[in-house]
Tab-separated table of C-alpha atoms in Angstrom:
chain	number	residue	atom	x	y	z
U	1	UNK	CA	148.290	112.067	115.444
U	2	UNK	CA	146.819	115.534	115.626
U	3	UNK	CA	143.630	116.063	112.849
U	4	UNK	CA	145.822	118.313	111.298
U	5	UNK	CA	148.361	116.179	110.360
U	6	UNK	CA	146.180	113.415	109.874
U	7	UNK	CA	144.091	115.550	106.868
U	8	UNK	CA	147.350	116.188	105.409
U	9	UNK	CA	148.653	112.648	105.313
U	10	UNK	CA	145.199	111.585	103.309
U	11	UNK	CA	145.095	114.880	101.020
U	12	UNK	CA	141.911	115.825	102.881
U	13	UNK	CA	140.984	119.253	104.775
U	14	UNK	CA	139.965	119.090	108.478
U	15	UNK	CA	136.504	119.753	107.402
U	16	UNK	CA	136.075	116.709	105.749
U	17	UNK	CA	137.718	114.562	108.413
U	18	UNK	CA	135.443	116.320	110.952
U	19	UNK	CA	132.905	115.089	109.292
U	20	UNK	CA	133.731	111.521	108.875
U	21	UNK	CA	134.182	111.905	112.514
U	22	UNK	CA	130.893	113.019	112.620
U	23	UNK	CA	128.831	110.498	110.730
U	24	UNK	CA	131.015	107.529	113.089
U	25	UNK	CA	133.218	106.360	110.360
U	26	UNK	CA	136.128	107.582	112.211
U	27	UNK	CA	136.642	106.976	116.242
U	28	UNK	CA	139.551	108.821	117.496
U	29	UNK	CA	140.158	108.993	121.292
U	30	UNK	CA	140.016	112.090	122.957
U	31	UNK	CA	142.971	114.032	125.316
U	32	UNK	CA	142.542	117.635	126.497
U	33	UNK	CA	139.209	117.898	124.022
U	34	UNK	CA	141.237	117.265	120.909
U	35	UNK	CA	140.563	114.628	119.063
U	36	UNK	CA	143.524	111.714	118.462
U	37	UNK	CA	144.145	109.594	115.612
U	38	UNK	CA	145.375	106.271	115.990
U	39	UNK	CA	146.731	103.433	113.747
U	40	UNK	CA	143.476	102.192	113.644
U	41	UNK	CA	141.410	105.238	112.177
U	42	UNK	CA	144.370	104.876	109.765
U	43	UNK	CA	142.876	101.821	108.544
U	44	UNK	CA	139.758	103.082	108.754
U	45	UNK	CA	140.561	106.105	106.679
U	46	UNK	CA	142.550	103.833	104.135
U	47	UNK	CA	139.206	101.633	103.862
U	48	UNK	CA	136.984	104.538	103.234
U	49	UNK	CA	139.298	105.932	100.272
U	50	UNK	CA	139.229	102.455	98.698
U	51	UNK	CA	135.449	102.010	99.233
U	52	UNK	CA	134.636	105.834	97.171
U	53	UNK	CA	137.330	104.377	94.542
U	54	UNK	CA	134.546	101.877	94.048
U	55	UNK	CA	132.403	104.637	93.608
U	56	UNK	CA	130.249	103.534	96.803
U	57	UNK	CA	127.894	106.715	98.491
U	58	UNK	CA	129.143	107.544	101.776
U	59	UNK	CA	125.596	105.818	103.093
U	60	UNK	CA	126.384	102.442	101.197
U	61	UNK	CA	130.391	102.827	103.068
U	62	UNK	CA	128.819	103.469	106.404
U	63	UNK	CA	126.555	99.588	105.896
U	64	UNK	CA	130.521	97.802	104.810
U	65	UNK	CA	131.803	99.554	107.585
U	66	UNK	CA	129.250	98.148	110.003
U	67	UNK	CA	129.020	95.094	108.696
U	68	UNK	CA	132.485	94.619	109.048
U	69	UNK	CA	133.388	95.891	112.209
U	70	UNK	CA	130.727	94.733	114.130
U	71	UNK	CA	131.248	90.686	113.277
U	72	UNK	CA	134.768	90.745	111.767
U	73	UNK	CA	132.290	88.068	108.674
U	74	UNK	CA	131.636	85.575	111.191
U	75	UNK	CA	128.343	84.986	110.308
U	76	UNK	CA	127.343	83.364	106.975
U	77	UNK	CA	124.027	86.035	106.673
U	78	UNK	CA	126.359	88.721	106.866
U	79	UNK	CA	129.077	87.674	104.180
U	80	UNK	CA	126.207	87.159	101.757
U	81	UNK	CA	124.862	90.591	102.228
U	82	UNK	CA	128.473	91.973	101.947
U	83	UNK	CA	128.973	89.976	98.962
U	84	UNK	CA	125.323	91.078	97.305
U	85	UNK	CA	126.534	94.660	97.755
U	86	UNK	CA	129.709	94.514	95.882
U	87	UNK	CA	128.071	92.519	93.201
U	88	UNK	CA	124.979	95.141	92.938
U	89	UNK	CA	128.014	97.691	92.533
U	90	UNK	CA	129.648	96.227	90.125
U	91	UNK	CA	126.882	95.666	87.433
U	92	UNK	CA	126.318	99.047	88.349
U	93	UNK	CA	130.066	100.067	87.302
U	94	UNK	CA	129.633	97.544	84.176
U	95	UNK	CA	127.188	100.331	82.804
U	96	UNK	CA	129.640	103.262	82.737
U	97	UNK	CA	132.237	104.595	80.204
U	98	UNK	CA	135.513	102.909	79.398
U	99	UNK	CA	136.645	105.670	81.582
U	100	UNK	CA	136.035	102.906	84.682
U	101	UNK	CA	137.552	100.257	83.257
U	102	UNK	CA	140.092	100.044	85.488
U	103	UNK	CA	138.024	100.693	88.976
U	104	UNK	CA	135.432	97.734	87.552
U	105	UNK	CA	138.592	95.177	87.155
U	106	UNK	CA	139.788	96.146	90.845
U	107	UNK	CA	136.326	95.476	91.876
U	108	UNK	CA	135.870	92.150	90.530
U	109	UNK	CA	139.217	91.025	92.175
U	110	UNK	CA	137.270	92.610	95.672
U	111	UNK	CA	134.791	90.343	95.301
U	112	UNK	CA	137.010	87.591	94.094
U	113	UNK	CA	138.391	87.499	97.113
U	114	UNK	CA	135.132	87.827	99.208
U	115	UNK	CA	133.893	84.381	97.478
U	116	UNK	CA	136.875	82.813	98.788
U	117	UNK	CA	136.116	83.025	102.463
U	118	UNK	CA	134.838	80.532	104.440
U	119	UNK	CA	133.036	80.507	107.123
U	120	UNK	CA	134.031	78.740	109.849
U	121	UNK	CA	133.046	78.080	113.450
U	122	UNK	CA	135.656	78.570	116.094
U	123	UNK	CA	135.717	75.635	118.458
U	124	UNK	CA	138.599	77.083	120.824
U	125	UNK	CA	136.543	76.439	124.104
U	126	UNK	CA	134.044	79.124	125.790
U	127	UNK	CA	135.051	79.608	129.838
U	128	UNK	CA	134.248	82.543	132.690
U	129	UNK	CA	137.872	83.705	133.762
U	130	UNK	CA	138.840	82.466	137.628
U	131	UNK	CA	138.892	85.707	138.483
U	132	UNK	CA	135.340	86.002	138.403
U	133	UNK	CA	134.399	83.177	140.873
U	134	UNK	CA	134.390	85.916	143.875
U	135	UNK	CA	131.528	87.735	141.675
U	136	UNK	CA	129.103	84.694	142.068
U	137	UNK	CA	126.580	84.705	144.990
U	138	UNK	CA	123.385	83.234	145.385
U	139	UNK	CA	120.340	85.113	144.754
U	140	UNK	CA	118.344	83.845	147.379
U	141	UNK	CA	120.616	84.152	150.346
U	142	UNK	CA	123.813	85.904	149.272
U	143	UNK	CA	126.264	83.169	150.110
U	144	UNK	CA	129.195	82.394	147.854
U	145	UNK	CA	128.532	79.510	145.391
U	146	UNK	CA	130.399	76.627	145.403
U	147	UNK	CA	131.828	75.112	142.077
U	148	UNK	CA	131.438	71.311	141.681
U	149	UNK	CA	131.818	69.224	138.579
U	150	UNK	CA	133.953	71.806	136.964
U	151	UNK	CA	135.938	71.384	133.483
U	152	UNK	CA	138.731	73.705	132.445
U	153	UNK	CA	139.891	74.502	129.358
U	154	UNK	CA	142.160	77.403	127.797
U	155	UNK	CA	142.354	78.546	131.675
U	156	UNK	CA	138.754	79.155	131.339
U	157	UNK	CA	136.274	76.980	133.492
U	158	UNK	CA	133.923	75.458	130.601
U	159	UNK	CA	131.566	73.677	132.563
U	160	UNK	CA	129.923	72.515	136.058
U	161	UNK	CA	127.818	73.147	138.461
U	162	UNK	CA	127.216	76.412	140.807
U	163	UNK	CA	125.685	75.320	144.361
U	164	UNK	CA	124.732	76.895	147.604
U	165	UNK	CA	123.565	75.325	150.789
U	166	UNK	CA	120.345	76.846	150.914
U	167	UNK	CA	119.630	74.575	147.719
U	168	UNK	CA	120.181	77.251	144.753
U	169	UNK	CA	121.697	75.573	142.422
U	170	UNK	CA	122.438	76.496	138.319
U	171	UNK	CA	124.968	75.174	135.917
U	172	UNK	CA	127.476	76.154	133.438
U	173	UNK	CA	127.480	74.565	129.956
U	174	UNK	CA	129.726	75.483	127.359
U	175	UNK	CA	130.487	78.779	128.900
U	176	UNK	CA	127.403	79.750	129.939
U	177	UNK	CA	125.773	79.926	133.175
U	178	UNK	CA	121.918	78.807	132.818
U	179	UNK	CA	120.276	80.734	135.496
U	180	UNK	CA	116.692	80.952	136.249
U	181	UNK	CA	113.967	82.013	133.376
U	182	UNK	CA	116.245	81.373	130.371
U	183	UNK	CA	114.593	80.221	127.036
U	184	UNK	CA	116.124	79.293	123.846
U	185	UNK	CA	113.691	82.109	122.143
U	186	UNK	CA	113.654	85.515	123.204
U	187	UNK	CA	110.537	86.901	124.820
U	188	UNK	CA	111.779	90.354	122.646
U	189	UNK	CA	109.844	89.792	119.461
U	190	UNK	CA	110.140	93.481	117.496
U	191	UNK	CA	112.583	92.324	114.985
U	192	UNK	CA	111.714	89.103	112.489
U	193	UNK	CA	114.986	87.962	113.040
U	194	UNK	CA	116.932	89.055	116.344
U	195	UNK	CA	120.053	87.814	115.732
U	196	UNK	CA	122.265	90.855	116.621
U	197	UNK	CA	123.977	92.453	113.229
U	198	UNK	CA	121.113	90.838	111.007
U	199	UNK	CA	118.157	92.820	112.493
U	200	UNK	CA	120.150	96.372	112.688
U	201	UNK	CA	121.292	95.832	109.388
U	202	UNK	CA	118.236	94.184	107.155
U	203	UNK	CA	115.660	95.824	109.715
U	204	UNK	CA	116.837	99.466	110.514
U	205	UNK	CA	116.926	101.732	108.238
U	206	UNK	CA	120.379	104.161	106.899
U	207	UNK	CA	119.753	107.194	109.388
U	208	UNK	CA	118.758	104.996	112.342
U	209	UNK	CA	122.311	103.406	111.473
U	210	UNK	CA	124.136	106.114	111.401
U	211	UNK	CA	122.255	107.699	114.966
U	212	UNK	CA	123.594	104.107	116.513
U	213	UNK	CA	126.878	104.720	115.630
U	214	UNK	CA	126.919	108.144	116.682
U	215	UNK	CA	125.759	107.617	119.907
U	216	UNK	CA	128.036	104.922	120.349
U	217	UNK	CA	131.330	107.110	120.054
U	218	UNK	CA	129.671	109.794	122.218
U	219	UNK	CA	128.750	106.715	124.932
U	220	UNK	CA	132.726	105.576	124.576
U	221	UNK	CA	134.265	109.077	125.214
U	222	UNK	CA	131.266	109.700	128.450
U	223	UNK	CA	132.709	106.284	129.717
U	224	UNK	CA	136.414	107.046	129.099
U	225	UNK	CA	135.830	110.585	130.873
U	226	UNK	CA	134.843	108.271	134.079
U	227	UNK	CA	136.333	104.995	134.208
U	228	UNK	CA	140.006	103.942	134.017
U	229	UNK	CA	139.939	102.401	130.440
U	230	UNK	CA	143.411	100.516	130.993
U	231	UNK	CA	142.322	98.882	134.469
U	232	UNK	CA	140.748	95.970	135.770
U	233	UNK	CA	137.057	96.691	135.723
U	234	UNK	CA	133.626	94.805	135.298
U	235	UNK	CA	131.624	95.498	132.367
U	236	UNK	CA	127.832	94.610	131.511
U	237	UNK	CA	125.340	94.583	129.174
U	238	UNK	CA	121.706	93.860	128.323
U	239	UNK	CA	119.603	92.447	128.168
U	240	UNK	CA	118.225	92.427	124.293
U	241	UNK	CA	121.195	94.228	123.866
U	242	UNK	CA	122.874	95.750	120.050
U	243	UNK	CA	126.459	95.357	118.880
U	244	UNK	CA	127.774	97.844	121.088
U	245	UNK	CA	130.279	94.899	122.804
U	246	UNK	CA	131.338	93.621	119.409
U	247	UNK	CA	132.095	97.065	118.448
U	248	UNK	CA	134.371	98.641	121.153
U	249	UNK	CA	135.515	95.974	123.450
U	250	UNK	CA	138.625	96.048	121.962
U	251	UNK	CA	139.334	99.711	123.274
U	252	UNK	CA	139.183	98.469	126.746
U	253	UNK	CA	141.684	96.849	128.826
U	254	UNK	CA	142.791	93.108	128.628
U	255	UNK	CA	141.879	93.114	132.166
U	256	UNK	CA	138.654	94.046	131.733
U	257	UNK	CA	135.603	91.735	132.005
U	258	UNK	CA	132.479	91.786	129.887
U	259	UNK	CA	129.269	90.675	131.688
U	260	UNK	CA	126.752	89.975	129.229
U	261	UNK	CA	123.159	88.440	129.971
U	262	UNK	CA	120.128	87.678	127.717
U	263	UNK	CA	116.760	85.490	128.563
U	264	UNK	CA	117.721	83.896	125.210
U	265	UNK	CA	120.520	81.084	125.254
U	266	UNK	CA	120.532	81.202	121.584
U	267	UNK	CA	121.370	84.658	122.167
U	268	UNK	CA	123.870	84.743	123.980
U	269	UNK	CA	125.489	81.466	122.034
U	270	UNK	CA	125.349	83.901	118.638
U	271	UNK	CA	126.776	86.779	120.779
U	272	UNK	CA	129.824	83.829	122.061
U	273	UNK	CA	130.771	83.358	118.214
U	274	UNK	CA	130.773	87.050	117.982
U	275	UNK	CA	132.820	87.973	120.938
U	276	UNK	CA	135.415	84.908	120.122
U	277	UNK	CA	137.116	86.693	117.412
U	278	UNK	CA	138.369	89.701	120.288
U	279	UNK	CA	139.760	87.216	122.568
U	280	UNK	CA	138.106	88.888	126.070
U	281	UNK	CA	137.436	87.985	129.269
U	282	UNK	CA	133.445	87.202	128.734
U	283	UNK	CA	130.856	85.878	131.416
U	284	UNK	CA	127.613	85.283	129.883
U	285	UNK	CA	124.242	84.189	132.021
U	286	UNK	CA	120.960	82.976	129.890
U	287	UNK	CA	118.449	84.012	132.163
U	288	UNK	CA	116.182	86.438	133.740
U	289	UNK	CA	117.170	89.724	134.982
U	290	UNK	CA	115.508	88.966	138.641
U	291	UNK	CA	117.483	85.972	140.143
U	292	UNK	CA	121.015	86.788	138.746
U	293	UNK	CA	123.948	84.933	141.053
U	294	UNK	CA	125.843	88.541	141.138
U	295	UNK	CA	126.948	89.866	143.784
U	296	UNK	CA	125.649	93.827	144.702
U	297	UNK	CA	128.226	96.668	143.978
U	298	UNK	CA	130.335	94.477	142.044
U	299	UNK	CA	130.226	96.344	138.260
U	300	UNK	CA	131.834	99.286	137.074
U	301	UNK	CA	130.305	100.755	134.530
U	302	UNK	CA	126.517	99.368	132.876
U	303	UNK	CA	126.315	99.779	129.191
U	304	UNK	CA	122.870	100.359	127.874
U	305	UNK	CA	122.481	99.492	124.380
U	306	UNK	CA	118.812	99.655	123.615
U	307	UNK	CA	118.076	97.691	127.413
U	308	UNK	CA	115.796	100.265	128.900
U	309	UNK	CA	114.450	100.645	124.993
U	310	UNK	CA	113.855	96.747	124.538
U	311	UNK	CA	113.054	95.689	128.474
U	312	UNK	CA	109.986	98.375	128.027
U	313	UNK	CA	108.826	97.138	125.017
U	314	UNK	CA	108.779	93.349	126.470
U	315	UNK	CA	108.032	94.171	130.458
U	316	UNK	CA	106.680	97.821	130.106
U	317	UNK	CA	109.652	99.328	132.725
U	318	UNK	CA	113.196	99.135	132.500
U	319	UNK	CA	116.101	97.185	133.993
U	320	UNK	CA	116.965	99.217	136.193
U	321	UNK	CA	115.228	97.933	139.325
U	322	UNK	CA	117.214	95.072	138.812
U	323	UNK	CA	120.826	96.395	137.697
U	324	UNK	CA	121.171	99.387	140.235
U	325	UNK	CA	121.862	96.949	142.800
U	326	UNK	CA	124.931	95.395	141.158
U	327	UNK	CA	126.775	98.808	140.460
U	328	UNK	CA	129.333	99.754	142.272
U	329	UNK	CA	129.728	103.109	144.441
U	330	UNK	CA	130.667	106.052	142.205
U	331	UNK	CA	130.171	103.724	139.155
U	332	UNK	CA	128.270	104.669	135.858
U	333	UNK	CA	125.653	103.434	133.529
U	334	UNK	CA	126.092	104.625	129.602
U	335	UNK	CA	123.140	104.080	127.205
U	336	UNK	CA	121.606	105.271	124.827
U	337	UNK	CA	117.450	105.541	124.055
U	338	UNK	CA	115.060	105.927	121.298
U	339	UNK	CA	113.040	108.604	121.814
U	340	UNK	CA	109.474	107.983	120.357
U	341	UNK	CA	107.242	110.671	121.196
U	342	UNK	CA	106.976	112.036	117.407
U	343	UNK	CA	105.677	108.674	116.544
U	344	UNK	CA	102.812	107.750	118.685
U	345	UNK	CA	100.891	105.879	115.902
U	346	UNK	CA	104.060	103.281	114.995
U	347	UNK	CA	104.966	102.845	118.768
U	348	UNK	CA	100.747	101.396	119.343
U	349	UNK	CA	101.917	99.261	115.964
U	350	UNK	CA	104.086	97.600	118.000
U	351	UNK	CA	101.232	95.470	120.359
U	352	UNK	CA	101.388	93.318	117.433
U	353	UNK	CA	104.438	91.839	118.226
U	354	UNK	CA	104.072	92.991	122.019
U	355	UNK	CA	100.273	92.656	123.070
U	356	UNK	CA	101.120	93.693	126.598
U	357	UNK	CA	102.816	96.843	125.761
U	358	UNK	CA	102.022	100.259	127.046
U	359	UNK	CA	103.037	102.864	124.971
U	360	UNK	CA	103.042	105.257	127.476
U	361	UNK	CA	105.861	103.862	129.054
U	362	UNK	CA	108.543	104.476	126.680
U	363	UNK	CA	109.596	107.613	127.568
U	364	UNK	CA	113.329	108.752	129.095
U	365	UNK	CA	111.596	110.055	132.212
U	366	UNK	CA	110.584	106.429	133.247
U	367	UNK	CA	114.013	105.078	132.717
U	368	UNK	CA	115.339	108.289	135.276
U	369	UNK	CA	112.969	107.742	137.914
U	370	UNK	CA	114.056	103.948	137.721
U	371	UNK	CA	117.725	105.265	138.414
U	372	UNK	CA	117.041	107.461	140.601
U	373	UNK	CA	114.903	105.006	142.715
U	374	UNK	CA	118.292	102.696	142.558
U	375	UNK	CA	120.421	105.714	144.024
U	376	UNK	CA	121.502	106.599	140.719
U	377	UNK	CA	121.707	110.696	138.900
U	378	UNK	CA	122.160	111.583	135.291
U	379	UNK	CA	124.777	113.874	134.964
U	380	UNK	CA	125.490	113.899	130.884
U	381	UNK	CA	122.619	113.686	128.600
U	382	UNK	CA	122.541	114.473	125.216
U	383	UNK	CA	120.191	114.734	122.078
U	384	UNK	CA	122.138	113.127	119.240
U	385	UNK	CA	120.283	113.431	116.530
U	386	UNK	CA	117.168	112.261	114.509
U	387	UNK	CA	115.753	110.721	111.811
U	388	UNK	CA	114.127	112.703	108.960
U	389	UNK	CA	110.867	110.365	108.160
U	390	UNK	CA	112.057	110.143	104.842
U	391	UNK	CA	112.771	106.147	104.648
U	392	UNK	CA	111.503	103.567	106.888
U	393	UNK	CA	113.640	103.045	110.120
U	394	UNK	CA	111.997	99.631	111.373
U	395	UNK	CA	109.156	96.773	111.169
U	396	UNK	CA	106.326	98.787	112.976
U	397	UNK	CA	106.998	102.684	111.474
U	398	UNK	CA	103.306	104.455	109.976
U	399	UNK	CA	103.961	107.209	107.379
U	400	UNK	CA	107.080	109.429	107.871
U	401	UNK	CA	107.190	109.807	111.948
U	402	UNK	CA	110.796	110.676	113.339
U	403	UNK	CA	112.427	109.310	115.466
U	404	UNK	CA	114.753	111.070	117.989
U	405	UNK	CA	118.207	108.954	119.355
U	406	UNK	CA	119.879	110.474	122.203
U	407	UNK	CA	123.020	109.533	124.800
U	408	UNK	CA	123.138	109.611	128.551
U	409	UNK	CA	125.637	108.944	131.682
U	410	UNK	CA	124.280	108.330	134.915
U	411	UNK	CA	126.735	107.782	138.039
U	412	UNK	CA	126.136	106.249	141.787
């Protein structure tokens, strides 16, 4: 559907849908430069329209909407926060004229509802697809690894035991290959609490949010402008990666695979529960970035979701040294980065939770001279926005310092 016709269908003038375009609310695709609406920004749409019936600000729909869409309420923080918010609105709504009697009685069967979920763990089993057994090499000589041991479940192998004969050996629990350096804490320590949605959404502030998001749909169309979206391609991510998996992973192909890895195996075990309610072909490896069992020139496209941001605050360069290797020919990397040089005094704050840290470092130059090095260019880069310094966008910020978020494509 044309943005023409999809204004008129929702009594709204292309402005305004522009706009909720704009602030990430709505994600159409994107054909000849024109944007495309599909059943699912219809849903979208119809949730924003109920959400301003409630008399929520566009900034409080823009926190539901990412709470929502980026764990579907799998996670027991997240459904109390969604469930605080409605509450907080409605004692708000309790305070107005008659005039919102009505609104206040929808809202309270809203959160009715809410009260009523349960949270549940889903114990369908976790598996790497067969497919991806020709993927796995061993670090130290580059010889195919040999399965042993192995349990299959859901046509998913579960568990065993990777082996080469030079000795490397690693295993796979639970969906999850344990590969050299993993920890059950992550060496990341910029957030209180790391686990995924909980630290965006408690730790970030609003604008930073919204930049996220933003960036997001502009690293989704750079990627679709590349990369057959409807074939058989390998995906990966992080480490210390966001919610940019949870998020769009349905817009790819079921043929797709999503590679993610993390140092942290509890991690990667909250990013499993996550990923379980889109039903994808997921390999995950808990480990360090420098021994992976991947073969070279083997992904597609590299998605950089605060990586080169997070791997510089922990190891003071990028992972790029480390990930150009595995990328295939005439295959892309799509990330975004925090720009920090308007806040030099908040970026020396954080040696309190990274002693090591060289603030110097974190700059976007670094991260291309790291691609380059690994045979890689940058041929889309773009300034996205920036946040004002008028409310505190994480732990570490001094006074009002902005910071800038911006996207970037880089192909081999």
């Amino acid at each position: 559907m044309k943005i023409g016709d999809f204004a008129k269908k929702y009594g709204l003038n292309i402005t305004t849908v522009r706009y909720y375009v704009e602030r990430a609310l709505l994600t159409p695709e994107r054909k000849n430069n024109q944007y495309v609406f599909t059943p699912s920004c219809m849903e979208d749409m119809e949730k924003i329209l109920k959400y301003k019936s409630f008399r929520f600000s566009l900034e409080e729909i823009e926190l539901l909407f990412f709470l929502e869409k980026t764990t579907k309420f799998r996670d027991e923080t997240v459904l109390g926060i969604f469930s605080r918010l409605l509450k907080q609105k409605q004692v708000e709504l309790e305070n107005e004229e008659q005039k919102i009697h009505d609104t206040i009685e929808e809202l309270k069967a809203e959160i009715r509802s809410f009260s009523q979920i349960n949270y549940e763990m889903d114990h369908s089993a976790n598996g790497i697809p067969f497919t991806f057994l020709p993927y796995l090499v061993c670090p130290d000589c580059g010889r195919p690894l040999k399965l042993e041991s192995a349990s299959i479940s859901d046509n998913k192998i579960c568990d065993g035991e990777f082996l080469c004969e030079c000795g490397y050996k690693n295993e796979l629990k639970d969906g999850v290959i344990l590969c050299d350096g993993y920890a059950e804490e992550t060496p990341f320590k910029a957030f209180e609490n790391i686990d995924l949605v909980s630290a965006v959404t408690e730790e970030l502030g609003n604008e930073f949010r919204t930049l996220i998001d933003k960036v997001y749909m502009w690293m989704y169309h750079q990627m679709s402008d590349h990369v057959d979206m409807e074939g058989s391609i390998n995906i990966m991510g992080g480490p210390f990666s966001g919610n940019y998996f949870s998020r769009y992973c349905q817009k790819f192909s079921r043929d797709a695979i999503f590679i993610i890895t993390d140092p942290s195996l509890k991690r990667i075990r909250k990013l499993q529960e996550y990923m379980k309610e889109f039903d994808c072909q997921t390999v995950y490896l808990a480990g360090s970035l420098d021994r992976l069992p991947l073969r070279e020139n083997c992904i597609d496209v590299y998605l950089d979701d605060f990586s080169s941001n997070n791997c510089i605050f922990t190891y003071n360069k990028s992972q790029y040294d480390k990930i150009t290797p595995l990328i295939r020919k005439n295959g892309c990397a799509v990330g975004l980065f925090a720009d920090y040089r308007k806040c030099p005094k908040s970026l020396r704050t954080f040696r309190e939770d990274q002693p090591n840290f060289i603030p110097e470092k974190m700059t976007f130059a670094h991260v291309k001279a790291d691609l380059l090095e690994g045979g890689m260019e940058v041929d889309a880069q773009k300034r996205i926005g920036s946040t004002t310094g008028k409310e505190k966008q994480f732990q570490r910020q001094i006074g009002n310092e902005t910071i800038a978020m911006m996207g970037y494509r880089a192909i081999k």
